[in-house]
Amino acid sequence: MSTLVNELKEKWEALKAENPHLRIRNAADQLGVSEAELLATNVGEGVTVLRPEFANILTEVEQLGKVMALTRNDECVHERKGVYKNGDFSSPHAQLFVNEDIDLRIFQNHWKSAFGVVEGDRKSLQFFGKDGLALHKIYLTKDSNAEAFDTIVEKFKAEDQNIALEIEAVAPKAEEKADSEIDVEGFQKAWTELKDTHDFFMMTRKFGVSRTQALRLAPEGYARKIDNSKVVNVLEEASEKSLPIMIFVGNRGIIQIHTGEVKKTMWHQQWFNVMDPDFNLHLDVTKITEAWIVKKPTEDGEVTAIEVFNKEGDFIVQFFGKRKPGIPELQEWKDLVAGLEN
């Protein structure tokens, strides 16, 4: 172990002694390093470096049985239990797991490193970006196959366990263009002619608008800003009405989706939480900067979303009514959203 790694390990041990419940992500922030760098200080002590064969590793995760998938950003944590089935890695752009419980959109070009982690009786596979940011974690549950975990870790164990992580700074986001430089008329026309919600991102790129700028410049009636506090109302009302919804949370490397009802909601300090047996959500409401009702035309009729952003204009979380291609949006969801506009 290098001197620098040793020093970092000692600092982390001292920090944990002061605050035994400090999470590794917060410890990394306090120490001014990435979470991957901090985790790597324990290689050989419950942490195993895996070869970065992400598609192959993820394809074998189905053997673990029921696990807990965790995806988060700085403002929101999305935890969903289920089995990793129907993986599709054929596209170079976005890879998929699509089923009722584990529903993921993966962008492997942002993935850099992988580890098998054993902390006491907790076992997990953890994946990190080029900048050392935690992108996705898979935790075993009491219903998982622990032997299969050991087999996967051994199969993909890197030859060199004395890895020196190369951390790359993420390129800064492009500066937002002035509204006067945008072809607003062309942009609004393209929006009203959308046929699929998945085309929205390419449309914003074509016209050179940021996501929140797109909402500001939306055609009349297609985007409306709402009070940030109403984001909590979405979850509370969906719970009260047993309304199935879709909840998207992601970071640059992955989007994780929950589809179904939310039952138990509760506050803990500034966090609003969903605490159901197979789905947990933790949203730091103090970090919400903007919330919008957004409507997009599709071949199946209008689709309505609640989109929530942080101060950098990045997505925190998105909400939709439960829907599938070919099926119109639920009227109950439209009614819920209409109530937010009052």
Steps between C-alpha positions, in 0.01 A plus 500: 500500500642840402573765761219722369247216517622413848456860614149511355412174672621638835298820454189296425553277803533811719182646349308176561621493860352848551176418317434123473182555296661721235425367151790451259359754251493770768842398632644536148353851476653595836841363399493663158527175301266282297307212650684252275837621631382460857358152437825393331692559826337177624600279208601166650292569810152414377539695174592324174585681178303354208586516133294776336292251299176666598261330256634155589479566874148640479383209284601261779326699775175312428664201674497697827120483507317779679735791572470871571597737217616844614541802276537852631606856434589764761137576573310172467552127568299232316504144641309220327498131586462234231678270255722624216321345201483578127831682470558648154851623421468508122487881468823700528304798634274371779485153650185371669346284765125503451264320733246590768748542782852565365457758222824674396645713219878466510758727331817290518717762332499679839597188700863445602549263796328220692548341841367208701446624856448306823424713808416271790199302382423743214614405152479723194623567148587867451562692178668839460550764236820643355499768771457242779130581547284207613261428211326179606510246784346157532449373856416146593186447708401217734344335193817519287740221405818588690696217338425642156642834619827334601513324161447826307766684701751218448418473128550873431778566753769720343852360487640819650343574836744786570305722268589867480172663404531755224241766576391723213326831553165518325485759225300805610155542350478727199392853583132561437440707187311825528130459422546751217736254325238224494261435210207515741233475230663191347552345843138550605375357169721192543366452854135506388583245227666245732385140453701333781626628838841343427550751216491795739870479594614499137273796432666704776841415357394595149391847614788544747285556809564378854224299667371778723538753219283272286227519762524880516468520120230233468195563282201638687339242728779240481708591807404665826716570801353391834596561860779268614291383795252339262751229412418341835127528418556274198620214720249563778202508265617199299526314832157610620333408169697174441593649162777313314772739390847492345798649686825563311824579686843503341847639453721526193553122489156352563128562547301279737121477475231390743157425359212430735325632805671674791355424841687622807630857486672684783728789589842471662660842550520660152452166324164388367491122471310210353556195722332201333619137521650492149541871426660783696550860390685771693463857370681797654240770444737780603698441180207545262548820298229464235198276440294495180192339350607398148273377221615324185287381209540134395325258266313372808382845607652759728746381767540706817805502727609673818867592450716606795839675472792605718682834493723384212193426288556123525220251553432389856190288434219463247145375558250361248174311524548130434487444126625283216533567126163469329307580818372853575600676820292421809220754558566477877855623438375788285263595782777489760721726288213741431459537877864612528434792266254664739 
